[in-house]
mmCIF file of C-alpha atoms and ligand atoms in Angstrom:
data_model
loop_
_atom_site.group_PDB
_atom_site.id
_atom_site.type_symbol
_atom_site.label_atom_id
_atom_site.label_comp_id
_atom_site.label_asym_id
_atom_site.label_seq_id
_atom_site.Cartn_x
_atom_site.Cartn_y
_atom_site.Cartn_z
ATOM 1 C CA MET A 1 0.000 0.000 0.000
ATOM 2 C CA SER A 2 1.391 3.412 -0.908
ATOM 3 C CA VAL A 3 1.556 6.474 1.323
ATOM 4 C CA GLY A 4 -1.237 7.971 -0.763
ATOM 5 C CA GLU A 5 -3.615 5.478 0.755
ATOM 6 C CA SER A 6 -2.085 4.303 3.968
ATOM 7 C CA THR A 7 -1.765 7.126 6.511
ATOM 8 C CA ASN A 8 -4.034 9.530 8.320
ATOM 9 C CA ALA A 9 -1.778 12.488 7.547
ATOM 10 C CA PRO A 10 -3.414 15.524 5.845
ATOM 11 C CA LEU A 11 -4.056 15.091 2.114
ATOM 12 C CA LEU A 12 -1.567 17.851 1.195
ATOM 13 C CA LEU A 13 1.257 16.010 2.970
ATOM 14 C CA ARG A 14 0.298 12.648 1.468
ATOM 15 C CA LEU A 15 0.266 14.229 -1.988
ATOM 16 C CA VAL A 16 3.739 15.724 -1.613
ATOM 17 C CA SER A 17 5.148 12.596 0.018
ATOM 18 C CA GLU A 18 3.814 10.405 -2.760
ATOM 19 C CA ALA A 19 4.991 12.876 -5.422
ATOM 20 C CA CYS A 20 8.545 12.717 -4.000
ATOM 21 C CA THR A 21 8.716 8.921 -4.102
ATOM 22 C CA THR A 22 7.077 8.871 -7.543
ATOM 23 C CA ALA A 23 9.455 11.481 -9.011
ATOM 24 C CA ASN A 24 12.415 9.598 -7.591
ATOM 25 C CA THR A 25 11.379 6.388 -9.335
ATOM 26 C CA ALA A 26 10.547 8.294 -12.541
ATOM 27 C CA GLY A 27 14.125 9.599 -12.441
ATOM 28 C CA SER A 28 15.482 6.058 -12.385
ATOM 29 C CA ILE A 29 13.311 5.275 -15.419
ATOM 30 C CA VAL A 30 14.791 8.286 -17.236
ATOM 31 C CA ARG A 31 18.331 7.057 -16.443
ATOM 32 C CA LYS A 32 17.557 3.537 -17.621
ATOM 33 C CA VAL A 33 16.118 4.730 -20.934
ATOM 34 C CA LEU A 34 19.265 6.788 -21.528
ATOM 35 C CA LEU A 35 21.464 3.795 -20.671
ATOM 36 C CA SER A 36 19.511 1.635 -23.123
ATOM 37 C CA GLY A 37 20.693 3.958 -25.893
ATOM 38 C CA GLU A 38 17.259 3.931 -27.548
ATOM 39 C CA LEU A 39 15.776 7.383 -27.053
ATOM 40 C CA GLY A 40 12.941 7.042 -29.577
ATOM 41 C CA VAL A 41 12.824 10.774 -30.351
ATOM 42 C CA VAL A 42 9.544 12.160 -31.721
ATOM 43 C CA ASP A 43 9.094 15.747 -32.976
ATOM 44 C CA LYS A 44 5.935 17.175 -31.360
ATOM 45 C CA GLY A 45 6.331 20.547 -33.104
ATOM 46 C CA VAL A 46 8.861 23.309 -33.651
ATOM 47 C CA ASN A 47 11.571 22.962 -30.999
ATOM 48 C CA ASP A 48 9.377 20.503 -29.118
ATOM 49 C CA LEU A 49 10.821 17.022 -28.744
ATOM 50 C CA GLN A 50 9.610 13.929 -26.933
ATOM 51 C CA THR A 51 11.651 10.812 -26.144
ATOM 52 C CA LYS A 52 10.885 7.349 -24.818
ATOM 53 C CA ALA A 53 12.069 8.655 -21.434
ATOM 54 C CA ASP A 54 9.414 11.424 -21.451
ATOM 55 C CA ARG A 55 6.729 8.861 -22.349
ATOM 56 C CA CYS A 56 7.773 6.175 -19.871
ATOM 57 C CA ALA A 57 8.271 8.603 -16.976
ATOM 58 C CA GLN A 58 4.900 10.239 -17.618
ATOM 59 C CA TYR A 59 3.128 6.881 -17.881
ATOM 60 C CA TYR A 60 4.647 5.724 -14.611
ATOM 61 C CA ILE A 61 3.916 8.985 -12.744
ATOM 62 C CA VAL A 62 0.325 9.315 -13.933
ATOM 63 C CA GLN A 63 -0.536 5.654 -13.294
ATOM 64 C CA ARG A 64 0.867 5.781 -9.810
ATOM 65 C CA LEU A 65 -0.666 9.101 -8.777
ATOM 66 C CA LYS A 66 -4.038 8.088 -10.248
ATOM 67 C CA ARG A 67 -3.989 4.915 -8.175
ATOM 68 C CA CYS A 68 -3.240 6.874 -5.007
ATOM 69 C CA PHE A 69 -5.463 9.894 -5.669
ATOM 70 C CA PRO A 70 -8.201 8.735 -8.055
ATOM 71 C CA LYS A 71 -10.342 11.870 -7.702
ATOM 72 C CA ALA A 72 -7.563 14.370 -8.416
ATOM 73 C CA THR A 73 -7.065 15.837 -11.895
ATOM 74 C CA ILE A 74 -3.672 14.972 -13.365
ATOM 75 C CA ILE A 75 -2.368 16.922 -16.365
ATOM 76 C CA GLY A 76 0.840 15.646 -17.938
ATOM 77 C CA GLU A 77 2.837 17.317 -20.695
ATOM 78 C CA GLU A 78 2.657 14.260 -22.928
ATOM 79 C CA GLY A 79 -1.151 14.118 -22.920
ATOM 80 C CA ASP A 80 -3.636 11.456 -21.852
ATOM 81 C CA ASP A 81 -2.862 8.806 -24.452
ATOM 82 C CA VAL A 82 0.626 7.839 -23.343
ATOM 83 C CA SER A 83 0.938 4.150 -22.603
ATOM 84 C CA GLU A 84 4.312 2.443 -22.445
ATOM 85 C CA ASN A 85 5.660 -0.941 -21.470
ATOM 86 C CA LEU A 86 7.750 -0.309 -18.366
ATOM 87 C CA GLU A 87 9.159 -3.835 -18.258
ATOM 88 C CA GLY A 88 12.865 -3.742 -17.499
ATOM 89 C CA LEU A 89 12.646 -0.110 -16.414
ATOM 90 C CA LEU A 90 11.372 -0.787 -12.882
ATOM 91 C CA SER A 91 13.130 -2.852 -10.254
ATOM 92 C CA PRO A 92 12.575 -3.369 -6.499
ATOM 93 C CA ALA A 93 15.613 -1.165 -5.851
ATOM 94 C CA THR A 94 14.005 1.752 -7.680
ATOM 95 C CA THR A 95 10.552 1.356 -6.148
ATOM 96 C CA PRO A 96 11.166 1.663 -2.403
ATOM 97 C CA PRO A 97 8.171 0.745 -0.237
ATOM 98 C CA GLU A 98 9.054 3.479 2.254
ATOM 99 C CA PRO A 99 8.423 7.191 1.669
ATOM 100 C CA LEU A 100 11.520 9.024 0.503
ATOM 101 C CA PHE A 101 11.049 11.762 3.143
ATOM 102 C CA PRO A 102 9.188 10.187 6.099
ATOM 103 C CA GLU A 103 9.251 13.551 7.923
ATOM 104 C CA ILE A 104 6.832 15.119 5.437
ATOM 105 C CA LEU A 105 3.877 13.197 6.859
ATOM 106 C CA ASN A 106 4.535 14.598 10.350
ATOM 107 C CA LYS A 107 4.654 18.284 9.423
ATOM 108 C CA SER A 108 2.051 20.652 10.775
ATOM 109 C CA VAL A 109 -0.266 22.208 8.237
ATOM 110 C CA PRO A 110 -2.131 25.536 8.600
ATOM 111 C CA GLU A 111 -5.881 25.221 9.146
ATOM 112 C CA LYS A 112 -6.832 26.482 5.657
ATOM 113 C CA LEU A 113 -4.721 23.733 4.026
ATOM 114 C CA LEU A 114 -6.311 20.984 6.111
ATOM 115 C CA SER A 115 -9.664 21.137 4.358
ATOM 116 C CA ILE A 116 -8.389 20.359 0.844
ATOM 117 C CA SER A 117 -10.480 17.750 -0.919
ATOM 118 C CA GLU A 118 -9.076 15.422 -3.558
ATOM 119 C CA GLU A 119 -11.625 16.559 -6.186
ATOM 120 C CA ASN A 120 -10.135 20.067 -6.030
ATOM 121 C CA VAL A 121 -6.536 18.981 -6.561
ATOM 122 C CA VAL A 122 -4.830 19.495 -9.933
ATOM 123 C CA ILE A 123 -1.446 17.816 -10.410
ATOM 124 C CA TRP A 124 0.792 19.233 -13.164
ATOM 125 C CA VAL A 125 3.385 16.746 -14.424
ATOM 126 C CA ASP A 126 6.424 17.449 -16.578
ATOM 127 C CA PRO A 127 7.973 13.975 -16.674
ATOM 128 C CA LEU A 128 11.160 15.255 -18.268
ATOM 129 C CA ASP A 129 11.859 18.966 -18.387
ATOM 130 C CA GLY A 130 14.775 19.838 -20.653
ATOM 131 C CA THR A 131 14.166 17.239 -23.362
ATOM 132 C CA GLN A 132 16.182 19.114 -25.947
ATOM 133 C CA GLU A 133 19.177 19.136 -23.590
ATOM 134 C CA PHE A 134 18.589 15.454 -22.742
ATOM 135 C CA THR A 135 18.898 14.502 -26.428
ATOM 136 C CA LYS A 136 22.138 16.495 -26.622
ATOM 137 C CA GLY A 137 23.713 14.795 -23.613
ATOM 138 C CA LEU A 138 23.313 17.826 -21.318
ATOM 139 C CA VAL A 139 21.741 15.634 -18.661
ATOM 140 C CA GLY A 140 22.443 18.041 -15.786
ATOM 141 C CA HIS A 141 19.702 20.298 -17.206
ATOM 142 C CA VAL A 142 17.031 17.603 -16.888
ATOM 143 C CA THR A 143 14.418 17.518 -14.130
ATOM 144 C CA THR A 144 11.170 15.712 -13.407
ATOM 145 C CA LEU A 145 8.507 18.110 -12.125
ATOM 146 C CA ILE A 146 5.346 17.376 -10.148
ATOM 147 C CA GLY A 147 3.338 20.431 -9.077
ATOM 148 C CA ILE A 148 0.239 20.272 -6.913
ATOM 149 C CA ALA A 149 -2.389 23.028 -7.156
ATOM 150 C CA VAL A 150 -5.544 23.758 -5.169
ATOM 151 C CA ASP A 151 -7.892 26.649 -5.955
ATOM 152 C CA ALA A 152 -5.661 27.424 -8.947
ATOM 153 C CA ARG A 153 -2.532 28.081 -6.868
ATOM 154 C CA PRO A 154 0.515 25.873 -6.176
ATOM 155 C CA VAL A 155 0.401 24.259 -2.733
ATOM 156 C CA GLY A 156 3.215 21.752 -3.154
ATOM 157 C CA GLY A 157 5.979 20.964 -5.598
ATOM 158 C CA VAL A 158 8.635 18.365 -6.308
ATOM 159 C CA ILE A 159 11.724 18.889 -8.446
ATOM 160 C CA HIS A 160 13.787 15.769 -9.102
ATOM 161 C CA GLN A 161 17.176 15.781 -10.839
ATOM 162 C CA PRO A 162 17.738 12.269 -12.242
ATOM 163 C CA PHE A 163 21.402 12.842 -13.049
ATOM 164 C CA TYR A 164 22.527 14.579 -9.854
ATOM 165 C CA GLU A 165 24.956 12.360 -8.004
ATOM 166 C CA ALA A 166 26.371 12.784 -4.498
ATOM 167 C CA ASP A 167 27.959 10.226 -2.173
ATOM 168 C CA GLY A 168 27.246 7.479 -4.697
ATOM 169 C CA VAL A 169 23.500 8.163 -4.612
ATOM 170 C CA LYS A 170 21.964 8.819 -8.022
ATOM 171 C CA GLY A 171 19.239 11.431 -8.345
ATOM 172 C CA ARG A 172 18.171 14.237 -6.051
ATOM 173 C CA THR A 173 14.622 14.996 -5.013
ATOM 174 C CA MET A 174 13.629 18.399 -3.624
ATOM 175 C CA TYR A 175 10.231 19.438 -2.340
ATOM 176 C CA GLY A 176 8.561 22.599 -1.148
ATOM 177 C CA ILE A 177 5.226 23.176 0.545
ATOM 178 C CA PRO A 178 4.448 26.900 0.960
ATOM 179 C CA GLU A 179 3.707 27.785 4.596
ATOM 180 C CA VAL A 180 4.714 24.256 5.662
ATOM 181 C CA GLY A 181 8.325 23.494 4.753
ATOM 182 C CA HIS A 182 10.843 22.200 2.268
ATOM 183 C CA GLY A 183 13.464 19.480 2.023
ATOM 184 C CA GLY A 184 16.099 17.750 -0.083
ATOM 185 C CA PHE A 185 18.249 20.861 -0.416
ATOM 186 C CA THR A 186 19.897 23.621 1.571
ATOM 187 C CA VAL A 187 18.749 27.170 0.886
ATOM 188 C CA THR A 188 21.689 29.367 -0.076
ATOM 189 C CA PRO A 189 21.125 33.081 -0.743
ATOM 190 C CA PRO A 190 22.659 34.391 -3.993
ATOM 191 C CA PRO A 191 25.800 36.569 -3.697
ATOM 192 C CA GLU A 192 25.275 40.200 -2.683
ATOM 193 C CA GLY A 193 26.472 43.077 -4.875
ATOM 194 C CA LYS A 194 26.032 41.107 -8.087
ATOM 195 C CA ARG A 195 23.175 40.347 -10.449
ATOM 196 C CA ILE A 196 23.178 36.887 -12.010
ATOM 197 C CA ILE A 197 20.278 36.067 -14.323
ATOM 198 C CA THR A 198 19.430 32.673 -15.715
ATOM 199 C CA THR A 199 17.461 32.234 -18.928
ATOM 200 C CA THR A 200 16.750 29.845 -21.783
ATOM 201 C CA ARG A 201 19.580 28.425 -23.869
ATOM 202 C CA SER A 202 17.412 27.402 -26.817
ATOM 203 C CA HIS A 203 14.221 29.492 -27.054
ATOM 204 C CA SER A 204 15.587 33.012 -27.186
ATOM 205 C CA ASN A 205 14.307 35.857 -29.352
ATOM 206 C CA GLN A 206 14.686 39.626 -29.702
ATOM 207 C CA ARG A 207 12.377 40.473 -26.791
ATOM 208 C CA VAL A 208 14.121 37.974 -24.498
ATOM 209 C CA GLU A 209 17.500 39.533 -25.323
ATOM 210 C CA ALA A 210 16.276 43.161 -25.054
ATOM 211 C CA THR A 211 14.816 42.420 -21.623
ATOM 212 C CA LEU A 212 18.018 40.803 -20.415
ATOM 213 C CA ALA A 213 20.063 43.752 -21.685
ATOM 214 C CA ALA A 214 17.804 46.239 -19.853
ATOM 215 C CA LEU A 215 18.390 44.417 -16.566
ATOM 216 C CA GLN A 216 22.169 44.899 -16.902
ATOM 217 C CA PRO A 217 23.220 41.601 -15.378
ATOM 218 C CA ASP A 218 26.785 40.883 -14.282
ATOM 219 C CA GLU A 219 26.349 37.375 -15.602
ATOM 220 C CA ILE A 220 23.815 35.450 -17.692
ATOM 221 C CA LEU A 221 23.502 31.696 -17.202
ATOM 222 C CA ARG A 222 21.930 30.250 -20.356
ATOM 223 C CA VAL A 223 20.796 26.809 -19.353
ATOM 224 C CA GLY A 224 18.022 24.405 -20.312
ATOM 225 C CA GLY A 225 14.920 23.518 -18.375
ATOM 226 C CA ALA A 226 12.541 25.508 -16.198
ATOM 227 C CA GLY A 227 13.153 23.100 -13.314
ATOM 228 C CA HIS A 228 16.910 23.410 -13.674
ATOM 229 C CA LYS A 229 16.734 27.211 -13.644
ATOM 230 C CA ALA A 230 14.568 27.088 -10.521
ATOM 231 C CA VAL A 231 17.253 24.922 -8.892
ATOM 232 C CA LEU A 232 19.846 27.636 -9.684
ATOM 233 C CA LEU A 233 17.680 30.128 -7.740
ATOM 234 C CA ILE A 234 17.130 27.727 -4.850
ATOM 235 C CA GLU A 235 20.860 27.101 -4.556
ATOM 236 C CA GLY A 236 21.788 30.786 -4.737
ATOM 237 C CA ARG A 237 23.596 30.432 -8.064
ATOM 238 C CA ALA A 238 21.356 33.025 -9.726
ATOM 239 C CA HIS A 239 19.254 35.949 -8.497
ATOM 240 C CA ALA A 240 16.535 35.807 -11.117
ATOM 241 C CA TYR A 241 15.092 33.605 -13.869
ATOM 242 C CA VAL A 242 13.905 35.826 -16.711
ATOM 243 C CA PHE A 243 12.118 34.654 -19.863
ATOM 244 C CA ALA A 244 10.264 37.476 -21.632
ATOM 245 C CA SER A 245 8.318 35.310 -24.056
ATOM 246 C CA PRO A 246 5.458 32.844 -24.096
ATOM 247 C CA GLY A 247 6.652 29.251 -24.398
ATOM 248 C CA CYS A 248 6.919 27.523 -21.087
ATOM 249 C CA LYS A 249 3.777 25.854 -19.815
ATOM 250 C CA LYS A 250 1.915 25.279 -16.576
ATOM 251 C CA TRP A 251 3.693 21.946 -15.935
ATOM 252 C CA ASP A 252 7.027 23.821 -16.218
ATOM 253 C CA THR A 253 6.177 26.358 -13.526
ATOM 254 C CA CYS A 254 3.760 24.806 -11.006
ATOM 255 C CA ALA A 255 6.332 22.725 -9.099
ATOM 256 C CA PRO A 256 9.118 25.354 -9.341
ATOM 257 C CA GLU A 257 6.732 28.035 -8.030
ATOM 258 C CA ALA A 258 5.717 25.907 -5.031
ATOM 259 C CA VAL A 259 9.330 25.108 -4.134
ATOM 260 C CA LEU A 260 10.481 28.713 -4.594
ATOM 261 C CA VAL A 261 7.606 30.166 -2.563
ATOM 262 C CA SER A 262 8.243 27.655 0.228
ATOM 263 C CA ILE A 263 11.653 29.282 0.777
ATOM 264 C CA GLY A 264 10.607 32.908 0.223
ATOM 265 C CA GLY A 265 11.116 33.246 -3.531
ATOM 266 C CA ILE A 266 8.551 34.588 -6.010
ATOM 267 C CA LEU A 267 7.406 33.457 -9.482
ATOM 268 C CA THR A 268 5.105 35.551 -11.676
ATOM 269 C CA ASP A 269 4.651 36.546 -15.285
ATOM 270 C CA MET A 270 6.615 39.530 -16.631
ATOM 271 C CA ASP A 271 3.928 41.925 -15.300
ATOM 272 C CA GLY A 272 4.055 40.497 -11.797
ATOM 273 C CA ILE A 273 0.795 38.594 -12.178
ATOM 274 C CA PRO A 274 0.759 35.128 -10.600
ATOM 275 C CA TYR A 275 -0.142 32.220 -12.860
ATOM 276 C CA ARG A 276 -3.248 30.153 -12.201
ATOM 277 C CA TYR A 277 -3.172 26.375 -12.258
ATOM 278 C CA SER A 278 -6.817 25.275 -12.391
ATOM 279 C CA LYS A 279 -7.613 22.331 -14.648
ATOM 280 C CA ASP A 280 -9.239 24.419 -17.407
ATOM 281 C CA VAL A 281 -6.477 27.052 -17.666
ATOM 282 C CA GLU A 282 -4.538 27.678 -20.897
ATOM 283 C CA HIS A 283 -1.370 25.559 -20.828
ATOM 284 C CA VAL A 284 1.004 28.190 -22.261
ATOM 285 C CA ASN A 285 2.353 30.832 -19.874
ATOM 286 C CA GLN A 286 1.584 33.735 -22.231
ATOM 287 C CA GLY A 287 3.104 36.390 -19.992
ATOM 288 C CA GLY A 288 6.627 34.964 -19.832
ATOM 289 C CA LEU A 289 8.362 34.221 -16.593
ATOM 290 C CA LEU A 290 10.057 36.197 -13.830
ATOM 291 C CA ALA A 291 11.220 34.249 -10.795
ATOM 292 C CA THR A 292 13.428 35.571 -8.043
ATOM 293 C CA ALA A 293 15.447 33.866 -5.323
ATOM 294 C CA PRO A 294 14.731 34.429 -1.610
ATOM 295 C CA GLY A 295 15.766 37.930 -0.510
ATOM 296 C CA VAL A 296 15.878 39.304 -4.067
ATOM 297 C CA ASP A 297 13.710 42.352 -4.847
ATOM 298 C CA HIS A 298 11.146 41.017 -7.351
ATOM 299 C CA SER A 299 9.606 44.479 -7.736
ATOM 300 C CA TRP A 300 12.923 45.955 -8.892
ATOM 301 C CA TYR A 301 12.920 43.498 -11.815
ATOM 302 C CA LEU A 302 9.280 44.322 -12.608
ATOM 303 C CA LYS A 303 10.067 48.060 -12.631
ATOM 304 C CA SER A 304 13.186 47.603 -14.758
ATOM 305 C CA ILE A 305 11.697 45.385 -17.446
ATOM 306 C CA PRO A 306 10.984 47.370 -20.640
ATOM 307 C CA LYS A 307 7.247 47.356 -21.468
HETATM 308 P P1 AMP B 1 13.951 26.472 -21.667
HETATM 309 O O1 AMP B 1 14.258 27.479 -20.649
HETATM 310 O O2 AMP B 1 14.171 26.956 -23.070
HETATM 311 O O3 AMP B 1 14.603 25.143 -21.395
HETATM 312 O O4 AMP B 1 12.372 26.257 -21.564
HETATM 313 C C1 AMP B 1 11.746 25.852 -20.378
HETATM 314 C C2 AMP B 1 10.580 24.981 -20.732
HETATM 315 O O5 AMP B 1 9.680 25.694 -21.568
HETATM 316 C C3 AMP B 1 10.945 23.710 -21.502
HETATM 317 O O6 AMP B 1 10.022 22.704 -21.162
HETATM 318 C C4 AMP B 1 10.764 24.141 -22.948
HETATM 319 O O7 AMP B 1 10.502 23.065 -23.783
HETATM 320 C C5 AMP B 1 9.577 25.086 -22.853
HETATM 321 N N1 AMP B 1 9.615 26.156 -23.842
HETATM 322 C C6 AMP B 1 10.070 27.400 -23.656
HETATM 323 N N2 AMP B 1 9.953 28.140 -24.770
HETATM 324 C C7 AMP B 1 9.408 27.358 -25.689
HETATM 325 C C8 AMP B 1 9.047 27.514 -27.036
HETATM 326 N N3 AMP B 1 9.206 28.672 -27.666
HETATM 327 N N4 AMP B 1 8.528 26.450 -27.689
HETATM 328 C C9 AMP B 1 8.354 25.276 -27.051
HETATM 329 N N5 AMP B 1 8.679 25.059 -25.759
HETATM 330 C C10 AMP B 1 9.202 26.075 -25.087
HETATM 331 MG MG1 MG B 2 9.269 21.368 -19.595
HETATM 332 MG MG1 MG B 3 8.911 17.852 -20.608
#
C-alpha cells in the first residue's frame, strides 16, 4: 500500500510525500532509458521534442498518482494517451516501499490547508523537463517536475534531478510546501552586490535579449529547463530567472513556483501577475516568466523590465 492510501496524515502532505517517491522512481526510469541507448525521439512541433524517457516517466507517474489519488485531476505534458511498457525499467531497488522523506507526513499544516479535498486537486506533471538538452547529452539540465495546485494556486511541488549524483546516490529529489516546509536541499542566498540572471539556452528571441540587456546583469547563465533554472535560484547560483516570451507551460512552472515560494522566492509573469493552475487554464504561460530567489527584490525586476 502506498503512502497515498495508507496514513491519516493531511491530504496535502500525502500528496507531496507520494509525489517525492514517484518522481524519484521516474528519475530512475529516465536514467535507464538513456542507458539503453534507444531514445525514440519524436518531434511534437517546432523545438518541441519527446523521447521514450518522457513517455515512460509520464506513464509511470500518472498511473501511480491516479492509483493513489483517483479523484484528483492529473495533467501531464505528454497528454492522456501515453501508454508504455515499463518492463525492465522498474526494479525493487528503484521502487522503495518506504516514503523518501518520512518527515513530510509529520509536518504541521495551517488550518486552511487541512480542508483540501481530492476533487479540487490538480497535479501538473512534466515527466522530463529539458528534453532538448537530454537529447544532446546535457543531462544536468534535466528535471522531473510534479506540481500540486488547489484553488488554482501551487500548494506543493517536487523537483527531481535524475542525473545529480552525491555520495554514490543517483538522483536528487527536492520538495517545497508553501507555509509548511521544504526538504532535499539547503537554501543558499545568492551573492550580494552582483546580479546573475538565468534564462533559456534554446528558445531566445529579440524580446528575451532586449529584456536581459535592460536588466544589466553581471552574468547570464543560459541553461536548459525551467526546473533546472529554478534549482539555480534555490541554490543561490542566480538571483533571477527571466524569460520574456510565451513558451513555457503550466507543468514547467507549477512545481518550481511551489518550491520557490516555500523558501521565500517569487514566481510571476513579466507583469508580476501570478499564474493560475486550475484544470481548465490555458497551458502556455503567455506572460513569460520572472522568478526571483529568496531575498531578491522582485519588484525591482518588474520596474526595470521594458514594457
Ligand atoms: P527552456 O528554458 O528553453 O529550457 O524552456 C523551459 C521549458 O519551456 C521547456 O520545457 C521548454 O521546452 C519550454 N519552452 C520554452 N519556450 C518554448 C518555445 N518557444 N517552444 C516550445 N517550448 C518552449
Ligand atoms: Mg518542460
Ligand atoms: Mg517535458
